[in-house]
Short mmCIF file of C-alpha atoms in Angstrom, two decimals:
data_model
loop_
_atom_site.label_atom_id
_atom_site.label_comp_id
_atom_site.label_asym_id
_atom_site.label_seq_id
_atom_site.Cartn_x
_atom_site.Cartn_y
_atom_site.Cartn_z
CA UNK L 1 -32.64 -39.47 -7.03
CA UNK L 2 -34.02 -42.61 -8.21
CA UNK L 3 -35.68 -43.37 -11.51
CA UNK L 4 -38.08 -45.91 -12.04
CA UNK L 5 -38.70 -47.87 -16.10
CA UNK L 6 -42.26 -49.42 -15.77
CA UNK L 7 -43.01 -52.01 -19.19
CA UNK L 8 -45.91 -51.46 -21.54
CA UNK L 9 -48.91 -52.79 -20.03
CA UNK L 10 -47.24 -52.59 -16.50
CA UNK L 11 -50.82 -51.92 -13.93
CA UNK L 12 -50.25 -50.67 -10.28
CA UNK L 13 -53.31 -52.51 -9.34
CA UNK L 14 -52.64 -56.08 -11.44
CA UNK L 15 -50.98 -58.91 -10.15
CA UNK L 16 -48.54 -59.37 -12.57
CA UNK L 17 -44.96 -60.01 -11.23
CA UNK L 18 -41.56 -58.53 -13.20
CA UNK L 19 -38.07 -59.27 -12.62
CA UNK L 20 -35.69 -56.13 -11.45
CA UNK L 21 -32.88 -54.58 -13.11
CA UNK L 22 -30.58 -52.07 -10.39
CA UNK L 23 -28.96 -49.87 -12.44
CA UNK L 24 -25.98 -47.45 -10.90
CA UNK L 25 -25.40 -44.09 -12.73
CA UNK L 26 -28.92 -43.96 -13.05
CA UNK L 27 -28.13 -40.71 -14.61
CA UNK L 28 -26.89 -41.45 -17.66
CA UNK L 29 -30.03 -43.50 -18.76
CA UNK L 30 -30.59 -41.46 -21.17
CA UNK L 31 -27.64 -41.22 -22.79
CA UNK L 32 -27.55 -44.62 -23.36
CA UNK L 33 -30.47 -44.66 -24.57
CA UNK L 34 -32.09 -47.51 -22.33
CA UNK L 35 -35.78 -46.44 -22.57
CA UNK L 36 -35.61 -46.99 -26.65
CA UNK L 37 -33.61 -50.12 -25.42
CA UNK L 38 -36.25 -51.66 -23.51
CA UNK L 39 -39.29 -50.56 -25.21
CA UNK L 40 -37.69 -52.33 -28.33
CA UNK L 41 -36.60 -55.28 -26.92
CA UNK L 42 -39.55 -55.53 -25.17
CA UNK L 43 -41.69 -55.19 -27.79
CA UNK L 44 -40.32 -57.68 -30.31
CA UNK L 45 -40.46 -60.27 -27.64
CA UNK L 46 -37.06 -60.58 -26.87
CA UNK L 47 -37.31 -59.97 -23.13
CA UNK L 48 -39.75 -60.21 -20.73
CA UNK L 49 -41.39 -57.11 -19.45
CA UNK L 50 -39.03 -56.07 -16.64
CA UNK L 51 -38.88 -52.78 -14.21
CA UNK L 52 -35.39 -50.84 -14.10
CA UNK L 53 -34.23 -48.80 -11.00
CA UNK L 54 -32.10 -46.29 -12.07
CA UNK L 55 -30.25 -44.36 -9.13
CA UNK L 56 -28.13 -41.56 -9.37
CA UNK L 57 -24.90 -40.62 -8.84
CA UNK L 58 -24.20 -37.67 -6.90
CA UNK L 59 -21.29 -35.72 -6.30
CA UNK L 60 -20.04 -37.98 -4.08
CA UNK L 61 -19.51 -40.74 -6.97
CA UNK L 62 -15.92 -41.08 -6.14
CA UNK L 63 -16.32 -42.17 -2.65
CA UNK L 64 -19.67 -44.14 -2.79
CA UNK L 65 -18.32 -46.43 -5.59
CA UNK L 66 -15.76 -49.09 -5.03
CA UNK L 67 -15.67 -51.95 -2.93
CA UNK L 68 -17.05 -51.98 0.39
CA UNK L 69 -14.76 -51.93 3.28
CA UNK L 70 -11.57 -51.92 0.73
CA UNK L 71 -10.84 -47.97 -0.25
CA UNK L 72 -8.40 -47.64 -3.23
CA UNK L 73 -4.81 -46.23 -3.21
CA UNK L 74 -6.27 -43.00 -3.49
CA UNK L 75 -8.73 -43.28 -0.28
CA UNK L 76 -11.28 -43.23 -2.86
CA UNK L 77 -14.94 -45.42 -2.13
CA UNK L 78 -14.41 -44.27 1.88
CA UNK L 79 -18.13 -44.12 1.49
CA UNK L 80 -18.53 -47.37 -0.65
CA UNK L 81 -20.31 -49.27 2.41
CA UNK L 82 -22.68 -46.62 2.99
CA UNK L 83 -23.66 -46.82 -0.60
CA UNK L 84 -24.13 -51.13 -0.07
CA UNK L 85 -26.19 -49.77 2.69
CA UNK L 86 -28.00 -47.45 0.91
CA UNK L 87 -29.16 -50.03 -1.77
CA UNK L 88 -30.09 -52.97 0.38
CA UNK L 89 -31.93 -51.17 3.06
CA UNK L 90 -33.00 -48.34 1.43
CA UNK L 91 -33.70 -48.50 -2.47
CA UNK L 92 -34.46 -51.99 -2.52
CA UNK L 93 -37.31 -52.23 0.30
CA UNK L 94 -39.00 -48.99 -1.14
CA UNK L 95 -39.32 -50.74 -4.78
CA UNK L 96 -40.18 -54.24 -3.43
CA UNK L 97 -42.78 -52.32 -1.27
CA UNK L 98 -44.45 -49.54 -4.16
CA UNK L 99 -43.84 -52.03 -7.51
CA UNK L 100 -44.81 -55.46 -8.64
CA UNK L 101 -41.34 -57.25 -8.53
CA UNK L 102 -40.80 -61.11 -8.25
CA UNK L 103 -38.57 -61.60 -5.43
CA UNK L 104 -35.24 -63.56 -5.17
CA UNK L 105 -31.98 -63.31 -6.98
CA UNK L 106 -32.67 -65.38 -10.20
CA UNK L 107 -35.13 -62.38 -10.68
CA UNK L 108 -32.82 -58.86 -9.44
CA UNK L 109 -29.70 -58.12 -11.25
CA UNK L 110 -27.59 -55.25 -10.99
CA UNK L 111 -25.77 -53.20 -14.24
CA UNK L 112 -22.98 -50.32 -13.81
CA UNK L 113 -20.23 -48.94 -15.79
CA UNK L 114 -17.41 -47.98 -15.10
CA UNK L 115 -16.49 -47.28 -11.11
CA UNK L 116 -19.99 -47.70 -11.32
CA UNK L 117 -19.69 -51.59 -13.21
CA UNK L 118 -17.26 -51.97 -10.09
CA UNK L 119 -19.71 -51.28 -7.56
CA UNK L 120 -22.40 -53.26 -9.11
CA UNK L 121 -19.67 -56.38 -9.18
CA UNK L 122 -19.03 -55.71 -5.78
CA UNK L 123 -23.16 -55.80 -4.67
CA UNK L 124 -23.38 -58.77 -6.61
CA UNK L 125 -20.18 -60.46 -5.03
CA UNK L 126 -20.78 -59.58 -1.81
CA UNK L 127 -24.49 -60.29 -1.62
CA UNK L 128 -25.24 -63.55 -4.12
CA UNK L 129 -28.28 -64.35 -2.21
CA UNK L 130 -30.04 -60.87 -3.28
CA UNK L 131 -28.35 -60.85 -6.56
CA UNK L 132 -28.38 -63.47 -9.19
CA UNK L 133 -26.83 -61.56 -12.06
CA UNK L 134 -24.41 -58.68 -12.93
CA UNK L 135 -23.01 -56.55 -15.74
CA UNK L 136 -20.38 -54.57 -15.69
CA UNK L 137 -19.23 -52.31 -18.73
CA UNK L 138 -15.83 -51.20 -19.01
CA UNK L 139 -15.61 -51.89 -15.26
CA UNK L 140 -13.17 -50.57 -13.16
CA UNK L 141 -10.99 -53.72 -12.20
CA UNK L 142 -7.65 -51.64 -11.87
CA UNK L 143 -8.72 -50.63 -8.34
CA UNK L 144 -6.08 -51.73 -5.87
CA UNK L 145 -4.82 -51.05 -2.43
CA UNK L 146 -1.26 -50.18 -3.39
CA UNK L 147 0.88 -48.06 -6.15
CA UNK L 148 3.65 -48.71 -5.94
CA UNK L 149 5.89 -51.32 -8.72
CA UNK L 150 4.03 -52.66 -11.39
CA UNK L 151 3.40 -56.16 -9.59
CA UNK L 152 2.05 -54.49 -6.37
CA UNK L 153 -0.40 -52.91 -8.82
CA UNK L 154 -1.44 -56.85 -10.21
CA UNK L 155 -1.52 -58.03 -6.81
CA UNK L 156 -3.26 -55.46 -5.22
CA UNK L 157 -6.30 -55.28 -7.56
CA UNK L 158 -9.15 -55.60 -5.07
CA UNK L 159 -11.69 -57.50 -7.30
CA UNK L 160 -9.26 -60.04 -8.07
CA UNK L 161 -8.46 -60.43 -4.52
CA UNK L 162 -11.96 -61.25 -3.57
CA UNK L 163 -12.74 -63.89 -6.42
CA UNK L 164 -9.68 -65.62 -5.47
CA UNK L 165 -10.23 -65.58 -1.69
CA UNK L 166 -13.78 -66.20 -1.98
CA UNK L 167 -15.31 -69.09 0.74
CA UNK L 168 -17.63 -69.83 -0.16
CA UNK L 169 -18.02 -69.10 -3.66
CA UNK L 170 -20.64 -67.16 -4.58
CA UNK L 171 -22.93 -68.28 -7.26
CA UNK L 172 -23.72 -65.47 -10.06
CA UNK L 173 -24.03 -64.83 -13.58
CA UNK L 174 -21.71 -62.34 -14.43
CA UNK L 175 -21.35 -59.66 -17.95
CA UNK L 176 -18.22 -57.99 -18.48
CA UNK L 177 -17.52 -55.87 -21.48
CA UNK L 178 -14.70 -53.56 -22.33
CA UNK L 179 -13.71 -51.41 -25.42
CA UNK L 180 -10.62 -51.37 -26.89
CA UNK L 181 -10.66 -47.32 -27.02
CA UNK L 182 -11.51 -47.52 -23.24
CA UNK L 183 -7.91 -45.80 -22.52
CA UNK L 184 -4.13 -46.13 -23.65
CA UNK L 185 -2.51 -47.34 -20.01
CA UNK L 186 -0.64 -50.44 -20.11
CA UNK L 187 0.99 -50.61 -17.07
CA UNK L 188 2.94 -53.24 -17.70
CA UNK L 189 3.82 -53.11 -21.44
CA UNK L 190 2.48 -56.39 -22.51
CA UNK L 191 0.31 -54.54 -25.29
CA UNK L 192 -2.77 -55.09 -24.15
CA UNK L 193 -4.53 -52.05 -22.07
CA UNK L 194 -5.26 -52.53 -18.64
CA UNK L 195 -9.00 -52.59 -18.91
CA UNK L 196 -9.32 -55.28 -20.99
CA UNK L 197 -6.34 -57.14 -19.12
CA UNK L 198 -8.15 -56.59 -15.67
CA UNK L 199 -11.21 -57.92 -16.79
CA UNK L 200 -9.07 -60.88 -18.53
CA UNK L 201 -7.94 -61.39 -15.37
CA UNK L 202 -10.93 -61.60 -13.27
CA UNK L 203 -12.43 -63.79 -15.73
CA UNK L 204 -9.61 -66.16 -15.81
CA UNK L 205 -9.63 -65.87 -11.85
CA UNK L 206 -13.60 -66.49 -11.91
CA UNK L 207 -12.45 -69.75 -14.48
CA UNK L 208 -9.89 -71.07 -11.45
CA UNK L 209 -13.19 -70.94 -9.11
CA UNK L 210 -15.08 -73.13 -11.18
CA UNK L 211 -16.91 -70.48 -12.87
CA UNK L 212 -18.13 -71.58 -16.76
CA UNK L 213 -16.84 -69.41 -19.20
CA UNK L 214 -19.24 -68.78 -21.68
CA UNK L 215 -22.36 -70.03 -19.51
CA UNK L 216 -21.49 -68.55 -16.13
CA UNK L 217 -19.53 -65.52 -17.14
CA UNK L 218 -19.08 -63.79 -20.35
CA UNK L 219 -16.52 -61.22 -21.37
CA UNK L 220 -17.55 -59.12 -24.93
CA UNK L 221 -14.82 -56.73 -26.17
CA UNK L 222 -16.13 -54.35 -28.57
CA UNK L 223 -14.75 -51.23 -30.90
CA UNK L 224 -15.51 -48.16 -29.29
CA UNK L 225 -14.49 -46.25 -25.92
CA UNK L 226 -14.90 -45.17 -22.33
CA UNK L 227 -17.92 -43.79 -23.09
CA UNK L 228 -21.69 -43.63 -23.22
CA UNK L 229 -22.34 -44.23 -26.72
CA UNK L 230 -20.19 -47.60 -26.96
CA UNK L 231 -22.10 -48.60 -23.88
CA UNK L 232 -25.57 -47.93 -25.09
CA UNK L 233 -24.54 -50.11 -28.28
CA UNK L 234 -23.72 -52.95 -26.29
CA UNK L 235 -26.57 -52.94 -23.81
CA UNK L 236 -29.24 -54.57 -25.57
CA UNK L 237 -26.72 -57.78 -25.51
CA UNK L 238 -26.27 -57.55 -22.11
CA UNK L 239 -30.13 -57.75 -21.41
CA UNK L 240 -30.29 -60.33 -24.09
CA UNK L 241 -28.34 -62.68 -22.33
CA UNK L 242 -29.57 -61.51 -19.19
CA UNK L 243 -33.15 -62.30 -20.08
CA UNK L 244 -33.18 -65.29 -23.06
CA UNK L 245 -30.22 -67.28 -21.10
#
């Protein structure tokens, strides 16, 4: 199931072009209230007009989200590939082909949370020439390839592992936010939970690429949780600086 956010004014017959937002967990659009989002925003002037395509989840979440090629530990995102698949050749030509979008990736970004932030990363990562930005809230950058001690956890983490081994580096904007009530693990009893310190991480291993903190990635911590609500809060910045930077 995908669903498509048309702007005010948006005419099926004009020639007015709009920039693309992907959104994964398409589902939960409501609960983060993205409609009142946009139409607000939108409204006051402080984005352009812009179409969102919001696809589902289904019950195979677990599998389709990841990192293509790379399952986790668990043998979870078998199916993450497919679900690459399914976007570029799939999703993608049927909006470019029944909506007004303006093509290339400084106009098509990509937005997920959680496993779902994850795959959106990965999308993003693994296809800069479609993609030119990508948000991930309270994204899952734990996912590794091993667990077993607490440093083959670290040095398994898959994300981390393709920023660092990245040739050549792909150019994107990238969003990252976590909450510090996303979840109590600290796996290796520094303090700080492992959300937050994966996406540290990753930014600090985006930083060592020559990434601009602050201009070409941005990592927001805010009060609140694992949850739809804290993410609905904190989406109107993410489009903010998605749109106005």
């Amino acid at each position: 199931v995908v669903d498509v956010y048309l702007p005010p004014g948006y005419d099926s017959v004009g020639s007015a072009r709009y920039p693309v937002l992907y959104m994964n967990d398409g589902q939960d659009a409501t609960a983060l209230g993205l409609l009142h989002t946009l139409d607000s925003l939108t409204a006051h002037g402080r984005i352009p007009p812009l179409i969102v395509v919001a696809i589902h989840a289904n019950d195979q979440r677990l599998q389709d989200y990841g990192t293509a090629g790379t399952p986790n530990a668990q043998g979870f995102g078998a199916r993450a590939h497919l679900y690459e698949r399914f976007v570029l050749e799939e999703v993608m030509p049927w909006a470019a082909a029944r909506y007004h979008l303006r093509g290339g990736p400084a106009h098509t970004a990509v937005l997920g949370s959680s496993l779902g932030g994850l795959a959106a990363f990965d999308l993003a990562w693994r296809h800069p020439g479609v993609f030119g930005t990508v948000g991930a809230m309270s994204g899952s950058f734990w996912w590794r390839t091993q667990d077993g001690t607490t440093e083959q956890k670290q040095a398994s983490r898959v994300a981390l592992s393709m920023v660092r081994e990245a040739t050549p580096l792909p150019r994107l904007r990238i969003w990252l936010e976590t909450a510090d009530g996303d979840e109590t693990s600290d796996r290796d009893g520094n303090g700080i939970i492992d959300s937050i310190q994966d996406t540290d991480d990753l930014v600090d291993a985006l930083v060592a690429q020559g990434y601009v903190k602050g201009k070409d990635v941005v990592h927001v911590t805010v009060a609140g949780g694992h949850d739809q609500g804290t993410w609905g809060r904190i989406l109107p910045e993410f489009l903010l600086w998605t749109y106005t930077n």
